[in-house]
mmCIF file of C-alpha atoms in Angstrom:
data_model
loop_
_atom_site.group_PDB
_atom_site.id
_atom_site.type_symbol
_atom_site.label_atom_id
_atom_site.label_comp_id
_atom_site.label_asym_id
_atom_site.label_seq_id
_atom_site.Cartn_x
_atom_site.Cartn_y
_atom_site.Cartn_z
ATOM 1 C CA MET A 1420 116.420 90.609 74.489
ATOM 2 C CA SER A 1421 118.020 89.061 77.742
ATOM 3 C CA ALA A 1422 120.445 90.942 79.749
ATOM 4 C CA GLY A 1423 124.238 90.261 79.408
ATOM 5 C CA ARG A 1424 126.381 88.303 81.778
ATOM 6 C CA ILE A 1425 127.659 90.271 84.892
ATOM 7 C CA ARG A 1426 131.203 89.363 85.980
ATOM 8 C CA VAL A 1427 132.613 90.694 88.862
ATOM 9 C CA GLY A 1428 136.286 90.360 90.037
ATOM 10 C CA ILE A 1429 139.459 91.834 91.145
ATOM 11 C CA GLY A 1430 142.848 93.268 89.682
ATOM 12 C CA GLY A 1431 145.661 90.650 90.084
ATOM 13 C CA TRP A 1432 145.965 87.825 92.401
ATOM 14 C CA THR A 1433 149.275 88.385 94.247
ATOM 15 C CA TYR A 1434 148.581 90.586 97.150
ATOM 16 C CA GLU A 1435 150.290 89.809 100.569
ATOM 17 C CA PRO A 1436 147.727 91.425 102.915
ATOM 18 C CA TRP A 1437 144.981 89.080 101.177
ATOM 19 C CA ARG A 1438 146.658 86.071 102.940
ATOM 20 C CA GLY A 1439 144.460 85.313 106.144
ATOM 21 C CA THR A 1440 141.979 87.771 104.815
ATOM 22 C CA PHE A 1441 140.955 86.384 101.412
ATOM 23 C CA TYR A 1442 143.491 83.392 100.970
ATOM 24 C CA PRO A 1443 143.906 80.690 103.899
ATOM 25 C CA ASP A 1444 147.162 81.229 105.694
ATOM 26 C CA LYS A 1445 148.773 77.905 104.689
ATOM 27 C CA LEU A 1446 147.692 78.245 101.133
ATOM 28 C CA PRO A 1447 150.748 77.749 98.740
ATOM 29 C CA HIS A 1448 151.694 80.849 96.639
ATOM 30 C CA ALA A 1449 151.391 78.670 93.589
ATOM 31 C CA ARG A 1450 147.671 78.059 94.301
ATOM 32 C CA GLU A 1451 146.467 81.601 94.702
ATOM 33 C CA LEU A 1452 145.208 82.165 91.101
ATOM 34 C CA GLU A 1453 143.410 78.835 91.696
ATOM 35 C CA HIS A 1454 141.613 79.964 94.643
ATOM 36 C CA ALA A 1455 140.911 83.455 93.469
ATOM 37 C CA ALA A 1456 139.379 82.198 90.141
ATOM 38 C CA SER A 1457 137.083 79.811 92.061
ATOM 39 C CA ARG A 1458 135.589 82.878 93.867
ATOM 40 C CA MET A 1459 135.693 85.632 91.170
ATOM 41 C CA GLY A 1460 133.874 86.061 87.769
ATOM 42 C CA ALA A 1461 136.977 87.618 86.324
ATOM 43 C CA ILE A 1462 140.256 88.815 87.065
ATOM 44 C CA GLU A 1463 142.153 91.847 85.507
ATOM 45 C CA ILE A 1464 145.727 90.755 84.784
ATOM 46 C CA ASN A 1465 147.864 93.902 85.748
ATOM 47 C CA GLY A 1466 151.396 92.408 85.461
ATOM 48 C CA THR A 1467 151.128 92.821 81.660
ATOM 49 C CA TYR A 1468 151.303 96.660 82.354
ATOM 50 C CA TYR A 1469 154.797 96.357 83.473
ATOM 51 C CA SER A 1470 156.321 93.226 81.765
ATOM 52 C CA SER A 1471 155.765 91.096 78.757
ATOM 53 C CA PHE A 1472 155.128 87.075 79.266
ATOM 54 C CA LYS A 1473 155.406 84.071 77.178
ATOM 55 C CA PRO A 1474 152.290 82.296 75.739
ATOM 56 C CA GLU A 1475 153.304 79.339 78.415
ATOM 57 C CA SER A 1476 152.589 81.795 81.221
ATOM 58 C CA PHE A 1477 149.169 82.698 79.809
ATOM 59 C CA ARG A 1478 148.215 78.921 79.233
ATOM 60 C CA LYS A 1479 149.141 78.119 82.586
ATOM 61 C CA TRP A 1480 146.940 80.839 83.917
ATOM 62 C CA ALA A 1481 143.991 79.535 81.740
ATOM 63 C CA ASP A 1482 144.347 76.336 83.062
ATOM 64 C CA ALA A 1483 144.265 77.482 86.727
ATOM 65 C CA ALA A 1484 140.965 78.773 86.140
ATOM 66 C CA PRO A 1485 137.525 77.239 85.834
ATOM 67 C CA GLN A 1486 135.965 76.695 82.483
ATOM 68 C CA ASP A 1487 133.748 79.611 82.469
ATOM 69 C CA PHE A 1488 136.387 82.060 83.814
ATOM 70 C CA ILE A 1489 137.460 85.403 82.079
ATOM 71 C CA PHE A 1490 140.819 87.291 82.252
ATOM 72 C CA THR A 1491 140.869 90.727 81.021
ATOM 73 C CA VAL A 1492 144.446 91.903 80.180
ATOM 74 C CA LYS A 1493 146.009 95.327 80.951
ATOM 75 C CA ALA A 1494 147.816 96.623 77.932
ATOM 76 C CA SER A 1495 151.615 97.542 78.075
ATOM 77 C CA ARG A 1496 152.391 100.863 79.429
ATOM 78 C CA PHE A 1497 154.733 101.246 76.501
ATOM 79 C CA CYS A 1498 151.344 101.639 74.229
ATOM 80 C CA THR A 1499 149.989 104.038 76.069
ATOM 81 C CA ASN A 1500 152.361 106.167 78.087
ATOM 82 C CA ARG A 1501 153.689 108.231 75.217
ATOM 83 C CA LYS A 1502 153.441 111.694 73.671
ATOM 84 C CA VAL A 1503 152.302 110.539 70.239
ATOM 85 C CA LEU A 1504 149.742 107.671 70.357
ATOM 86 C CA ALA A 1505 149.897 107.076 66.488
ATOM 87 C CA ASP A 1506 153.512 106.003 66.953
ATOM 88 C CA ALA A 1507 152.400 103.140 69.267
ATOM 89 C CA GLY A 1508 151.890 100.661 66.342
ATOM 90 C CA GLU A 1509 155.181 98.454 67.061
ATOM 91 C CA SER A 1510 154.451 98.415 70.949
ATOM 92 C CA VAL A 1511 150.809 97.538 70.271
ATOM 93 C CA GLY A 1512 151.808 94.754 68.121
ATOM 94 C CA ARG A 1513 154.481 93.195 70.340
ATOM 95 C CA PHE A 1514 152.031 93.230 73.286
ATOM 96 C CA VAL A 1515 149.258 91.629 71.626
ATOM 97 C CA ASN A 1516 151.497 88.965 69.842
ATOM 98 C CA GLN A 1517 153.335 87.740 73.232
ATOM 99 C CA GLY A 1518 150.850 85.157 73.723
ATOM 100 C CA LEU A 1519 147.223 86.614 74.620
ATOM 101 C CA ALA A 1520 145.848 83.918 72.224
ATOM 102 C CA ALA A 1521 146.836 81.203 74.541
ATOM 103 C CA LEU A 1522 144.245 82.210 76.926
ATOM 104 C CA GLY A 1523 141.734 80.837 74.241
ATOM 105 C CA ASP A 1524 137.885 81.352 75.262
ATOM 106 C CA LYS A 1525 139.161 82.700 78.543
ATOM 107 C CA LEU A 1526 140.533 86.008 77.026
ATOM 108 C CA GLY A 1527 138.352 88.919 77.726
ATOM 109 C CA PRO A 1528 138.501 92.713 76.840
ATOM 110 C CA ILE A 1529 141.947 94.370 77.005
ATOM 111 C CA LEU A 1530 142.390 97.283 78.981
ATOM 112 C CA TRP A 1531 144.106 100.417 77.464
ATOM 113 C CA GLN A 1532 144.779 102.580 80.411
ATOM 114 C CA PHE A 1533 146.195 106.188 79.685
ATOM 115 C CA MET A 1534 147.929 108.446 82.286
ATOM 116 C CA PRO A 1535 145.959 111.106 84.260
ATOM 117 C CA THR A 1536 148.034 113.742 82.291
ATOM 118 C CA LYS A 1537 147.114 112.490 78.969
ATOM 119 C CA LYS A 1538 144.892 115.267 77.183
ATOM 120 C CA PHE A 1539 142.528 114.253 74.326
ATOM 121 C CA ASP A 1540 143.661 114.916 71.031
ATOM 122 C CA ARG A 1541 141.256 113.988 68.522
ATOM 123 C CA GLU A 1542 143.406 113.176 65.523
ATOM 124 C CA ASP A 1543 146.248 111.438 67.762
ATOM 125 C CA PHE A 1544 143.498 109.299 69.602
ATOM 126 C CA GLY A 1545 141.740 108.254 66.390
ATOM 127 C CA ALA A 1546 145.152 107.267 64.867
ATOM 128 C CA PHE A 1547 145.860 105.086 67.919
ATOM 129 C CA LEU A 1548 142.336 103.365 67.898
ATOM 130 C CA LYS A 1549 143.276 102.322 64.302
ATOM 131 C CA LEU A 1550 146.159 100.363 65.704
ATOM 132 C CA LEU A 1551 143.969 98.263 67.696
ATOM 133 C CA PRO A 1552 143.469 94.660 66.062
ATOM 134 C CA GLU A 1553 140.366 92.985 65.843
ATOM 135 C CA LYS A 1554 141.872 89.469 66.076
ATOM 136 C CA VAL A 1555 145.127 87.877 67.075
ATOM 137 C CA ASP A 1556 146.189 84.346 66.112
ATOM 138 C CA GLY A 1557 142.148 83.785 65.199
ATOM 139 C CA VAL A 1558 140.902 85.225 68.527
ATOM 140 C CA ALA A 1559 138.869 87.793 68.587
ATOM 141 C CA LEU A 1560 139.798 91.162 70.403
ATOM 142 C CA ARG A 1561 137.720 93.437 72.644
ATOM 143 C CA HIS A 1562 139.030 96.884 73.723
ATOM 144 C CA ALA A 1563 138.353 98.963 76.738
ATOM 145 C CA LEU A 1564 139.540 102.656 77.153
ATOM 146 C CA GLU A 1565 140.364 103.837 80.670
ATOM 147 C CA VAL A 1566 140.911 107.786 79.951
ATOM 148 C CA ARG A 1567 141.922 109.639 83.258
ATOM 149 C CA HIS A 1568 141.882 113.418 82.038
ATOM 150 C CA GLU A 1569 138.850 115.765 81.980
ATOM 151 C CA SER A 1570 139.547 116.595 78.236
ATOM 152 C CA PHE A 1571 138.073 113.103 77.530
ATOM 153 C CA GLU A 1572 134.639 114.471 78.383
ATOM 154 C CA ASP A 1573 133.937 115.317 74.834
ATOM 155 C CA ALA A 1574 131.340 114.350 72.305
ATOM 156 C CA ALA A 1575 134.214 113.419 69.662
ATOM 157 C CA PHE A 1576 136.024 111.071 71.998
ATOM 158 C CA VAL A 1577 132.692 109.170 72.684
ATOM 159 C CA ALA A 1578 132.317 109.027 68.783
ATOM 160 C CA LEU A 1579 135.600 107.682 68.199
ATOM 161 C CA ALA A 1580 135.036 104.808 70.718
ATOM 162 C CA ARG A 1581 131.730 104.064 69.239
ATOM 163 C CA ASP A 1582 133.080 103.925 65.728
ATOM 164 C CA THR A 1583 135.721 101.634 66.799
ATOM 165 C CA GLY A 1584 133.592 99.387 68.927
ATOM 166 C CA ALA A 1585 135.569 99.944 71.809
ATOM 167 C CA ALA A 1586 134.157 100.373 75.636
ATOM 168 C CA ILE A 1587 134.776 103.471 77.721
ATOM 169 C CA VAL A 1588 135.806 102.282 81.201
ATOM 170 C CA PHE A 1589 133.487 103.750 84.009
ATOM 171 C CA ALA A 1590 135.899 104.613 86.680
ATOM 172 C CA ASP A 1591 134.594 105.269 90.263
ATOM 173 C CA LYS A 1592 137.384 107.456 91.425
ATOM 174 C CA ALA A 1593 137.368 111.020 92.612
ATOM 175 C CA GLY A 1594 139.138 113.373 90.199
ATOM 176 C CA TYR A 1595 138.688 111.071 86.970
ATOM 177 C CA PRO A 1596 136.235 111.867 84.462
ATOM 178 C CA THR A 1597 132.841 109.856 84.641
ATOM 179 C CA ILE A 1598 131.753 108.801 81.235
ATOM 180 C CA ASP A 1599 128.698 106.489 81.084
ATOM 181 C CA GLU A 1600 128.236 105.842 77.442
ATOM 182 C CA ALA A 1601 127.372 102.677 75.721
ATOM 183 C CA THR A 1602 130.238 102.437 72.838
ATOM 184 C CA ALA A 1603 130.525 98.763 72.463
ATOM 185 C CA ASP A 1604 128.866 95.498 73.029
ATOM 186 C CA PHE A 1605 130.108 95.226 76.463
ATOM 187 C CA ALA A 1606 130.716 97.096 79.771
ATOM 188 C CA TYR A 1607 133.754 97.640 81.998
ATOM 189 C CA ALA A 1608 133.976 99.239 85.224
ATOM 190 C CA ARG A 1609 136.590 99.819 87.710
ATOM 191 C CA LEU A 1610 135.595 100.895 91.237
ATOM 192 C CA GLN A 1611 138.271 102.584 93.100
ATOM 193 C CA SER A 1612 136.809 104.173 96.257
ATOM 194 C CA ALA A 1613 136.558 101.285 98.767
ATOM 195 C CA GLU A 1614 137.234 101.997 102.306
ATOM 196 C CA GLU A 1615 139.132 99.877 104.661
ATOM 197 C CA GLU A 1616 137.283 100.325 107.720
ATOM 198 C CA ILE A 1617 134.268 98.842 105.930
ATOM 199 C CA GLU A 1618 134.621 95.080 105.791
ATOM 200 C CA THR A 1619 133.226 94.956 102.249
ATOM 201 C CA GLY A 1620 134.893 98.046 101.071
ATOM 202 C CA TYR A 1621 131.454 99.549 100.207
ATOM 203 C CA SER A 1622 128.524 100.094 102.403
ATOM 204 C CA ALA A 1623 125.417 97.952 101.728
ATOM 205 C CA ALA A 1624 123.798 100.633 100.241
ATOM 206 C CA ALA A 1625 126.628 101.641 97.941
ATOM 207 C CA LEU A 1626 126.743 97.721 97.024
ATOM 208 C CA ASP A 1627 123.281 98.029 96.328
ATOM 209 C CA ASP A 1628 123.471 100.986 94.015
ATOM 210 C CA TRP A 1629 126.392 99.313 92.086
ATOM 211 C CA ALA A 1630 124.310 96.223 91.624
ATOM 212 C CA LYS A 1631 121.465 98.397 90.298
ATOM 213 C CA ARG A 1632 123.946 100.009 88.054
ATOM 214 C CA ALA A 1633 125.567 96.875 86.732
ATOM 215 C CA LYS A 1634 122.150 95.385 85.862
ATOM 216 C CA GLY A 1635 121.498 98.866 84.011
ATOM 217 C CA TRP A 1636 124.770 98.456 82.019
ATOM 218 C CA ALA A 1637 124.003 94.665 81.153
ATOM 219 C CA LYS A 1638 120.652 95.563 79.734
ATOM 220 C CA GLY A 1639 120.213 94.822 75.929
ATOM 221 C CA GLY A 1640 122.634 91.910 76.237
ATOM 222 C CA ARG A 1641 126.025 93.511 77.002
ATOM 223 C CA ASP A 1642 128.093 91.771 78.906
ATOM 224 C CA THR A 1643 129.290 93.541 81.984
ATOM 225 C CA PHE A 1644 132.685 93.269 83.637
ATOM 226 C CA VAL A 1645 133.085 95.295 87.197
ATOM 227 C CA PHE A 1646 136.312 95.128 88.973
ATOM 228 C CA MET A 1647 137.257 96.249 92.539
ATOM 229 C CA ILE A 1648 140.522 97.903 92.033
ATOM 230 C CA ASN A 1649 142.665 99.924 94.683
ATOM 231 C CA GLY A 1650 140.984 102.205 97.102
ATOM 232 C CA ALA A 1651 141.341 99.986 100.176
ATOM 233 C CA LYS A 1652 142.980 97.121 98.272
ATOM 234 C CA VAL A 1653 142.782 94.603 101.263
ATOM 235 C CA ARG A 1654 138.908 94.861 100.961
ATOM 236 C CA ALA A 1655 138.939 94.077 97.163
ATOM 237 C CA PRO A 1656 137.988 90.547 97.124
ATOM 238 C CA ALA A 1657 135.112 90.899 99.781
ATOM 239 C CA ALA A 1658 133.763 93.802 97.902
ATOM 240 C CA ALA A 1659 133.615 91.777 94.743
ATOM 241 C CA GLU A 1660 132.028 88.939 96.649
ATOM 242 C CA ALA A 1661 129.433 91.060 98.176
ATOM 243 C CA LEU A 1662 128.473 92.753 94.975
ATOM 244 C CA THR A 1663 128.397 89.256 93.335
ATOM 245 C CA ALA A 1664 125.937 88.108 96.077
ATOM 246 C CA ARG A 1665 123.435 91.039 95.352
ATOM 247 C CA LEU A 1666 123.477 90.247 91.625
ATOM 248 C CA ASP A 1667 122.814 86.430 92.342
#
């Protein structure tokens, strides 16, 4: 079986320190997404974590990106930042139905991010996973789970994710659990340890290692998404382009 497609990207596209480092100084703000999408393989939409948007917004974003581009979408905090996850059904429905389908074939996985203080509860988490829809308006949905408490380093959590077909996010950040398990037909990684004093965020050796790891995730046909997130955010675009060059 051939390897899956590897896409490297960044989180969001609006960040003032990127002007003059990633964006040309005089580039109109309205064209920042167009510029970013022309240089990246994917972008993680983070604004949806804080607010809801209309279908017209998703359609506009899709129109600004190249034909073969992918957006992943961060789920609303109202879905995941709660004491009882099993009660999130209404919030999940509201989030999914706000207009995600307007992205069409540019819609990638949905990222469900949980608070670092959220502990693994097998029954409650299992009930939450059953709330995640397979489709919205005829568009297939894929789900990625970013858990950030050590209690999720549990075979029962891995089994739940695998039964649901949801990917467990590989998080490169000190203090977060590192779970490298193939539980879905795609892989999702968020690299969060870039250093500002390094022009590409990560050293050449580290980027070589990440390229090797990404190729390993893509083995067997798994599409793979690797995002440069936080750390030294000003270096995220350069880190993404440097990693992409190694994969090409």
